[in-house]
Coordinates of C-alpha atoms and ligand atoms in Angstrom, one line a residue:
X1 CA 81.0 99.9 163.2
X2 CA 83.8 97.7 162.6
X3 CA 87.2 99.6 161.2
X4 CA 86.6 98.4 157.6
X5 CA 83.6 100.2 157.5
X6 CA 84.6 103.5 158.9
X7 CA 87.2 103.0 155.8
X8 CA 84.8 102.4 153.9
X9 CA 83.1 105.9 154.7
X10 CA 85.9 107.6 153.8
X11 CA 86.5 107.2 150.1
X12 CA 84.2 108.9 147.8
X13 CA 81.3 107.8 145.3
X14 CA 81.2 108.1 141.7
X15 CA 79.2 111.1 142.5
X16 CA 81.8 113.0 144.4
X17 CA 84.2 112.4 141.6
X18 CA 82.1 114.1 138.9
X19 CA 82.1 117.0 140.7
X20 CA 86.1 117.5 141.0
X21 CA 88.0 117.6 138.1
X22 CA 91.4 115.5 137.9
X23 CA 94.5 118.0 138.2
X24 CA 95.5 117.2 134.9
X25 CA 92.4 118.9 133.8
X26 CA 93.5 122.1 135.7
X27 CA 91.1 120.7 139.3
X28 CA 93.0 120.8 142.8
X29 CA 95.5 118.2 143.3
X30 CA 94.1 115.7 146.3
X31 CA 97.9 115.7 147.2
X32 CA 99.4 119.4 146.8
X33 CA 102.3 118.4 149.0
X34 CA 103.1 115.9 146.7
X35 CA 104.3 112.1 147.8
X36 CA 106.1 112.2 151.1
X37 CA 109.9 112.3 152.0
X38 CA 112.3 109.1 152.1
X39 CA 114.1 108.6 154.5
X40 CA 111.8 110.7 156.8
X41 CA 112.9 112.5 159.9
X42 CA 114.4 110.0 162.6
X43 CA 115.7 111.0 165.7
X44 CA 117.4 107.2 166.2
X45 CA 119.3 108.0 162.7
X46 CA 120.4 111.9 163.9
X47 CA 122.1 109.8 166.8
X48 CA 123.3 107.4 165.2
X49 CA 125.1 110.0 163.2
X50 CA 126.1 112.0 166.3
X51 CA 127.5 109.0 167.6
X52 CA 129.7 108.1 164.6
X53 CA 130.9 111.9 165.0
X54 CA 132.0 111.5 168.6
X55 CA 133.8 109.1 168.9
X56 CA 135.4 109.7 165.0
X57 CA 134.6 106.1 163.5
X58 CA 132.5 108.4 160.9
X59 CA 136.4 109.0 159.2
X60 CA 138.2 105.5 159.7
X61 CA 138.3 102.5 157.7
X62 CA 137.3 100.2 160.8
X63 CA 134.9 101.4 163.3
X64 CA 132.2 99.8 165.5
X65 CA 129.3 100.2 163.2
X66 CA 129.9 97.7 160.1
X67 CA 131.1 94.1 162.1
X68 CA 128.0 95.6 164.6
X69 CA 125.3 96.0 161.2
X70 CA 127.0 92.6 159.5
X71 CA 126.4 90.5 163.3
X72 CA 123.1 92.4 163.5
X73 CA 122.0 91.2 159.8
X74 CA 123.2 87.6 161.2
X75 CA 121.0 87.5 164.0
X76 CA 117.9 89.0 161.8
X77 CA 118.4 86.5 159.2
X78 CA 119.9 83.5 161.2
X79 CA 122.6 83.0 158.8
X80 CA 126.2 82.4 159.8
X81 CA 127.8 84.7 157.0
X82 CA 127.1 88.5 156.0
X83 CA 129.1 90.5 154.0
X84 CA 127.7 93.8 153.2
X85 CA 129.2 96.1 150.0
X86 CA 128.6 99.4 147.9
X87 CA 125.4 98.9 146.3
X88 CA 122.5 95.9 145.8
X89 CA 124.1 95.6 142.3
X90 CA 127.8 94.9 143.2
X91 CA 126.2 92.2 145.7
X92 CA 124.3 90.5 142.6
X93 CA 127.8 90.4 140.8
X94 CA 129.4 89.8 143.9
X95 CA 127.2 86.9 144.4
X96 CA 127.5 85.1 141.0
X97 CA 131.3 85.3 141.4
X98 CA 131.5 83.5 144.7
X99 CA 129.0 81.1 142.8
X100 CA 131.9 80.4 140.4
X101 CA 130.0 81.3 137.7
X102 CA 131.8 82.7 134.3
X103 CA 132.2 82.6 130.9
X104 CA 130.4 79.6 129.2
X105 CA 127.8 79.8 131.7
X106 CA 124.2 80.2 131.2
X107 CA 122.1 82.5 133.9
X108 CA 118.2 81.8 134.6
X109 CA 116.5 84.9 135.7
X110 CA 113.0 86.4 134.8
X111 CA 112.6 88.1 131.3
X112 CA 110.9 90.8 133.5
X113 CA 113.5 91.9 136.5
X114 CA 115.7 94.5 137.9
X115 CA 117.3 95.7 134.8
X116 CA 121.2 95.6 136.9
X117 CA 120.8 91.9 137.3
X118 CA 121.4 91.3 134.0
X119 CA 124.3 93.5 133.7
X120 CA 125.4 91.6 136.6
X121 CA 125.5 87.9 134.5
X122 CA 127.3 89.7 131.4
X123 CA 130.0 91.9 134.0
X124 CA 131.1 88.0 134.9
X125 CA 131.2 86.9 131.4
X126 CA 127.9 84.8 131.3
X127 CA 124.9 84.6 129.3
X128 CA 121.6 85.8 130.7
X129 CA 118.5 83.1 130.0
X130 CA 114.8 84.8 130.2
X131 CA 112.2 82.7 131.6
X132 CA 108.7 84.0 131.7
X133 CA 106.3 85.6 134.5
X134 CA 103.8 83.5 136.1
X135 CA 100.7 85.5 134.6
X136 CA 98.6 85.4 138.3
X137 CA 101.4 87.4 140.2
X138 CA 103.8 89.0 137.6
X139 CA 107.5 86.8 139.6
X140 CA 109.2 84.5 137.4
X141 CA 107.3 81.1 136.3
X142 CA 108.8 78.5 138.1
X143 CA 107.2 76.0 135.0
X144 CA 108.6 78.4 132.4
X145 CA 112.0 78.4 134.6
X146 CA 111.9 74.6 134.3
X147 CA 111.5 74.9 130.6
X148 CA 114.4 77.4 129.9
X149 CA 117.0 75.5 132.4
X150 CA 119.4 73.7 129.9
X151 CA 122.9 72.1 130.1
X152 CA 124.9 75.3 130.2
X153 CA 122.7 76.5 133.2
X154 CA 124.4 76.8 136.4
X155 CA 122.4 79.7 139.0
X156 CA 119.1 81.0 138.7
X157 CA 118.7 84.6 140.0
X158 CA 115.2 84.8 142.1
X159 CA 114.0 88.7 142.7
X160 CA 110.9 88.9 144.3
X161 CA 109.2 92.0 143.0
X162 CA 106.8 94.8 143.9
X163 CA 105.2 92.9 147.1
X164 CA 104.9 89.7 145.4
X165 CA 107.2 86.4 146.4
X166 CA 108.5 83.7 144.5
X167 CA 107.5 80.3 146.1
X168 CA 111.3 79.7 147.2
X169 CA 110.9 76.5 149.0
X170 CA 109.6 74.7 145.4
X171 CA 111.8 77.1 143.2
X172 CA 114.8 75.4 145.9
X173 CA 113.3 72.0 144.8
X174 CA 113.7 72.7 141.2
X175 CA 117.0 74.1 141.3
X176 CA 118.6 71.3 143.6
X177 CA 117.2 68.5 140.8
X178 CA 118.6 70.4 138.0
X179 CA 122.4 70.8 139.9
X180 CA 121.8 74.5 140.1
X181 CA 122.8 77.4 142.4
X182 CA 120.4 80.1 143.6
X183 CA 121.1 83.5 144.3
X184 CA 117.8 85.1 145.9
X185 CA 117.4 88.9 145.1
X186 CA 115.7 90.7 148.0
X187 CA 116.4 94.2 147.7
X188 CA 113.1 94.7 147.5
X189 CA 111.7 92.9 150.6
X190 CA 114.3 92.8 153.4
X191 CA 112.4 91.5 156.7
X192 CA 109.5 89.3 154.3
X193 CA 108.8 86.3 155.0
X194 CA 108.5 83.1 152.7
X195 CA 107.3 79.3 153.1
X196 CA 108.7 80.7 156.9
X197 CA 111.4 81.8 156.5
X198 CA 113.2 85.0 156.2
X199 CA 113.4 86.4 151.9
X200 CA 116.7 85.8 151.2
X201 CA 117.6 83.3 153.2
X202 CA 116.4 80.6 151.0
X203 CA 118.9 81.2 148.1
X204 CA 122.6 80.2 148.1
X205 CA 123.2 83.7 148.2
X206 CA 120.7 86.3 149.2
X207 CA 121.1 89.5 148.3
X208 CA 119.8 93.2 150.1
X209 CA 120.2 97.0 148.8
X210 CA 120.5 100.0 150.7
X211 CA 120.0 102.5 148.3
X212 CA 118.3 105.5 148.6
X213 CA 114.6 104.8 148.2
X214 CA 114.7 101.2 149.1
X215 CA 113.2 100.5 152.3
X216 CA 116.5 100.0 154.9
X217 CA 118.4 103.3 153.1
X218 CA 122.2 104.4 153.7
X219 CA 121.9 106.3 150.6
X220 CA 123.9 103.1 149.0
X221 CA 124.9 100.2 150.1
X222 CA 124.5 96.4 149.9
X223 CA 124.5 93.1 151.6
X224 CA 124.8 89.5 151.0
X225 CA 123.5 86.3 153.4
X226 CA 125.7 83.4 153.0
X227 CA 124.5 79.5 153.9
X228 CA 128.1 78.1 153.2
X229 CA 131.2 79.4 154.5
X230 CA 132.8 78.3 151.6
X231 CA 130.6 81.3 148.9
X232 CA 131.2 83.9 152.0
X233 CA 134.9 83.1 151.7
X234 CA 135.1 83.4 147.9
X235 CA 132.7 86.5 148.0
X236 CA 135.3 88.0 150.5
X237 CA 138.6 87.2 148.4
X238 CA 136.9 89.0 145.5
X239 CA 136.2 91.8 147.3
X240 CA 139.4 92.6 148.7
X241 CA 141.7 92.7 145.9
X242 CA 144.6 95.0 147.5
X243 CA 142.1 96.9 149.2
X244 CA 138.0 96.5 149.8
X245 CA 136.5 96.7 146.4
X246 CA 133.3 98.7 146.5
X247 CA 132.9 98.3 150.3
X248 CA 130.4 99.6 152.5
X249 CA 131.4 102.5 155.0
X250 CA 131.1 102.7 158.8
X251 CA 128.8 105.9 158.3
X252 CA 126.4 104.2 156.3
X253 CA 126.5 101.3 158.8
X254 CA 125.8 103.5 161.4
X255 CA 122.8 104.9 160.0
X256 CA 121.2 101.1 158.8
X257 CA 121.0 99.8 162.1
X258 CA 118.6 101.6 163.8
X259 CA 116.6 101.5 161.0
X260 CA 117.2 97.5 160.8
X261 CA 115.8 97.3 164.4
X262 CA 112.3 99.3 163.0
X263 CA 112.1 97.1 160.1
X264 CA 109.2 94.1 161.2
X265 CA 107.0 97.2 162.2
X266 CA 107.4 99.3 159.6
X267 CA 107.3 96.6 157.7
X268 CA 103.6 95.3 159.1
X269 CA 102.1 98.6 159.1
X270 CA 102.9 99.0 155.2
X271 CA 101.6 95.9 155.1
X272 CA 97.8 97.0 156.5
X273 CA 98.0 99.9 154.2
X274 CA 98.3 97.6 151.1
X275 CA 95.2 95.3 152.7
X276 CA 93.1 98.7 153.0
X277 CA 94.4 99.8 149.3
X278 CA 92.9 96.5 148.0
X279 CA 89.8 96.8 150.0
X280 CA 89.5 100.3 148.4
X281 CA 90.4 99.3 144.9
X282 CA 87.8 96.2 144.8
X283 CA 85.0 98.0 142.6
X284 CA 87.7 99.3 140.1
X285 CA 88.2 97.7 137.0
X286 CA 91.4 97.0 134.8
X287 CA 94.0 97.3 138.7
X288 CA 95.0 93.9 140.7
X289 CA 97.5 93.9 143.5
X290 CA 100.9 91.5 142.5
X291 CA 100.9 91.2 146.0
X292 CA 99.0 87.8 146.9
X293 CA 95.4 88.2 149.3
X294 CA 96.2 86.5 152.4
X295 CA 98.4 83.1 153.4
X296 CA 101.0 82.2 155.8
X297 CA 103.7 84.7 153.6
X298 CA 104.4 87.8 154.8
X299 CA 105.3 90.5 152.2
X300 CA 107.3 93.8 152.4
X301 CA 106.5 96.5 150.2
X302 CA 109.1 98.5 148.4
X303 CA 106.7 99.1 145.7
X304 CA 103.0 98.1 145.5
X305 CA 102.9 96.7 142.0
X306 CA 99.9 96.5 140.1
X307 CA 98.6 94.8 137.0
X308 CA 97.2 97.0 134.8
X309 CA 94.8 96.5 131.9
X310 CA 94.4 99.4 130.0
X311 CA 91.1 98.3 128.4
X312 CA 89.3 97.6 131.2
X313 CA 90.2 100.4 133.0
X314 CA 90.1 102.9 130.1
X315 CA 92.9 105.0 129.8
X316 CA 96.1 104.3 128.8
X317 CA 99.3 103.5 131.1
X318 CA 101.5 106.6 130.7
X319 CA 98.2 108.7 131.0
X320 CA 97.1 107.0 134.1
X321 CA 100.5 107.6 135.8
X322 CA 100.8 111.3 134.7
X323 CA 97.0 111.6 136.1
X324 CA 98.1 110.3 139.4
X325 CA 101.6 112.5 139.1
X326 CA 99.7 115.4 139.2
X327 CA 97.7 114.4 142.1
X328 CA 100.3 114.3 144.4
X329 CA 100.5 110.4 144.4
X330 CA 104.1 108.8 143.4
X331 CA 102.9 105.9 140.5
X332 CA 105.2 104.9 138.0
X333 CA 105.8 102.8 135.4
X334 CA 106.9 99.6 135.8
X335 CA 110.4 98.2 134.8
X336 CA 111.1 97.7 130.7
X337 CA 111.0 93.8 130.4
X338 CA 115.0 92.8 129.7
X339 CA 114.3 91.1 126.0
X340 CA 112.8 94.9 124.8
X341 CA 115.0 96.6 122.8
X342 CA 117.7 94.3 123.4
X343 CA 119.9 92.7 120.7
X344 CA 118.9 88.6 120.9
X345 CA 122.6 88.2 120.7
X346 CA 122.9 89.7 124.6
X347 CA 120.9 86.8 126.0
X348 CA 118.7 83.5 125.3
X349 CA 114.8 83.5 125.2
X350 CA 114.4 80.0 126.8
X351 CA 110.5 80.3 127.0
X352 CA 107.9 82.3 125.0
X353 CA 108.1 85.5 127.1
X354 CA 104.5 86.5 126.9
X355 CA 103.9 87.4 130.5
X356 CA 106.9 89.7 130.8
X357 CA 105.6 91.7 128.0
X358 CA 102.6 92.2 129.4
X359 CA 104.2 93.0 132.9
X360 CA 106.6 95.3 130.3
X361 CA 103.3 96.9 129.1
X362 CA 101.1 96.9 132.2
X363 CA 102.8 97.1 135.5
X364 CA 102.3 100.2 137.4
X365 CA 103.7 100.7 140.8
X366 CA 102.9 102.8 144.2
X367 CA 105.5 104.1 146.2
X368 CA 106.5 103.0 149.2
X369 CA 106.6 105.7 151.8
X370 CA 102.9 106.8 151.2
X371 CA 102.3 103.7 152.6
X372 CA 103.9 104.1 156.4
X373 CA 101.2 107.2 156.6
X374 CA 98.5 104.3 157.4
X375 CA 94.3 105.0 156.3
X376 CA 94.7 108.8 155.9
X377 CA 97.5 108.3 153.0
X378 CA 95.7 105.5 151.6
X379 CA 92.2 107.5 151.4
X380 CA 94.1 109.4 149.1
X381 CA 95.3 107.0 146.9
X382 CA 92.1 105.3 146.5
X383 CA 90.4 108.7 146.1
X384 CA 92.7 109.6 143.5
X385 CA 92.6 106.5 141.2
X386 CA 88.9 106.4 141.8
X387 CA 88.8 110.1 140.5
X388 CA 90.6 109.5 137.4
X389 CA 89.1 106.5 136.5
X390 CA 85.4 108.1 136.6
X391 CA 87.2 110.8 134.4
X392 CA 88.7 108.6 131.9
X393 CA 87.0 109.5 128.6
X394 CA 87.8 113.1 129.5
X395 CA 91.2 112.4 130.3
X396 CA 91.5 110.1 127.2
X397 CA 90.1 113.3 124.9
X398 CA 91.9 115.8 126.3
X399 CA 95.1 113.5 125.8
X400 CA 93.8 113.0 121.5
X401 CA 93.0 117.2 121.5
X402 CA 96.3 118.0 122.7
X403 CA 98.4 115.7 120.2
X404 CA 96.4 117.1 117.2
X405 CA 97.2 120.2 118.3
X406 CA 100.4 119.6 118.5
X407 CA 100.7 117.7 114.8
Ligands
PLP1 C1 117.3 98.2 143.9 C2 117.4 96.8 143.5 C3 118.7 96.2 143.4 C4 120.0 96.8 143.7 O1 120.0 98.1 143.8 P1 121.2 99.1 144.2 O2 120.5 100.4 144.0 O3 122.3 98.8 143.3 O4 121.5 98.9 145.6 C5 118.7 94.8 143.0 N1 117.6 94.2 142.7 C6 116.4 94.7 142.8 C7 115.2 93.9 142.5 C8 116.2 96.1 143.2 O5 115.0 96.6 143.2

């Protein structure tokens, strides 16, 4: 029997599920341990830190570890010019800066996106512009990016989300004919790769994070990739103003570059685990992978996000991820689409945002670290979903009984 098939084995029938109740109807989590740990236990890291404590580096301004990370990032990427900094955030800012864009600008990004990146355009005094989702894969529409790009326009900010990519080579295309500057958000996907080539390295500035739950961690942390010496140079006189504004520190240098050299495998064995999860999710209605099926790209998966149709599946959202919650399994919510609850004064709708409200309404996402546990941590996902979903009505009622009660 082929390895699909022994997966297949493992995940339950409809008639398993009837006979185990969903935790949230009192039944025995599949997951009582609840999602795993990030950043797990690594003995590479533990030396890194010892390392940084004998020979004192972890107390100084300059040590070995941050030129080692920033020529390590080089290599990785093949880019001339990294500067890393304080958080994925500050490197968005830090980007649109060295882009010279300011006030009386106009900045293109996705009306569904990291919520900091469009702090970012209004910390430099520009006006964010919210172009739709392509409906098939929940990134920004490169049509309805078109569409939005007007005469103020000057840098488009591209964040591939949740496993899925944005086409960069023909997003590059459209922002070269319209005279317009990239910056290429891949703090979600460091090590992906796109129309072959490495995500973020397409953009006029690409930007990483190393926060705490993203997939190369320091706790914080940031980075940019630089094509033109120029940008580097600018991002770089920003920074140090008097001193390093918001820098990175040798410690958490230290501790991203063993984990920078684990990256491509870590990276492919989340990867198998999402192909297994959407082998095990085929027969479930109303839950479709962002993620694209198969193709020369190769994704990275900070989050697995999901579209999610309430209707067909037949529960709602909030209820689904509370279900799963209680299961052990860490689902969320997606991101609030920017234009929600958001005065129209604080940016420009330039395209019908139809897409990113659904994404706003719809988008559920899986945690990362489940997925480094390979088949036995996906079983459990699949198990779970497939648990709640043949108790849906229950769920549903029990959900109508307790507000009532509660009136
Ligand atoms: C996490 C993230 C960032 C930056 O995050 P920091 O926590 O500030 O490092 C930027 N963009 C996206 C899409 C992210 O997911």
């Amino acid at each position: 029997m082929d390895a699909s098939g022994n997966f297949e084995a493992k995940l339950l029938t409809q008639k398993d599920f009837s006979s185990q109740r969903p935790a949230l109807l009192g039944g025995s989590p599949v997951r009582p341990e609840g999602p795993p740990d990030w950043p797990g236990a690594d003995a590479d890291v533990r030396a890194a830190l010892d390392e940084a404590f004998q020979c004192g580096d972890w107390g100084k301004y300059h040590g070995a570890a941050l030129p080692a990370l920033e020529a390590a990032l080089r290599e990785y990427h093949h880019v001339d010019h990294v500067l890393t900094c304080g958080s994925g955030t500050f490197a968005v800012e830090l980007a649109l800066r060295a882009l010279k864009v300011g006030a009386g600008d106009e900045v293109l990004l996705a009306g569904y996106d990291y919520p900091g990146n469009f702090f970012a355009v209004h910390a430099v005094g520009a006006m964010p512009v919210l172009a739709d989702l392509d409906p098939k894969h929940w990134q920004l529409s490169l049509a309805s990016a078109e569409r939005a790009t007007g005469p103020q326009c000057k840098t488009i900010i591209a964040s591939h989300l949740h496993g899925g990519l944005i086409p960069m080579r023909q997003l590059m295309d459209l922002a070269r004919r319209r005279g317009l500057t990239v910056v290429e958000d891949a703090a979600q996907c460091p090590g992906a790769v796109v129309d072959g080539r490495k995500a973020g390295t397409w953009g006029d500035v690409g930007v990483l994070s190393f926060g705490g739950s993203k997939l190369l961690t320091a706790g914080r942390g940031g980075a940019l990739l630089f094509r033109d010496e120029e940008v580097w140079q600018r991002a770089r006189a920003y920074q140090i103003r008097g001193n390093v504004v918001c820098p990175l520190a040798e410690l958490q240098a230290a501790v991203l570059l063993p984990q920078l050299g684990k990256l491509d495998g870590r990276n492919a064995r989340r990867r198998e685990s999402v192909a297994l999860l959407r082998q095990g999710l085929r027969d479930i209605p109303g839950l479709r992978l962002l993620a694209a099926d198969a193709g020369a790209d190769l994704p990275a998966f900070y989050k697995v996000g999901m579209q999610f149709d309430a209707t067909a599946f037949g529960l709602d959202r909030s209820l689904l991820v509370k279900a799963l919650r209680a299961e052990g399994i860490a689902l969320d919510e997606g991101f609030s689409a920017l234009h929600v609850g958001r005065s129209p004064r604080r940016f420009r709708a330039g395209d019908p945002l139809s897409e990113a409200q659904r994404a706003h309404e719809g988008c559920v996402v899986l945690h990362h670290p489940i997925l480094l546990e390979g088949e036995p941590g996906v079983v459990q996902v699949v198990r779970v979903i497939g648990k709640v979903w043949a108790w849906r009505e229950e769920l549903q009622n029990a959900q109508l009984l307790a507000r009532r009660a509660s009136e």
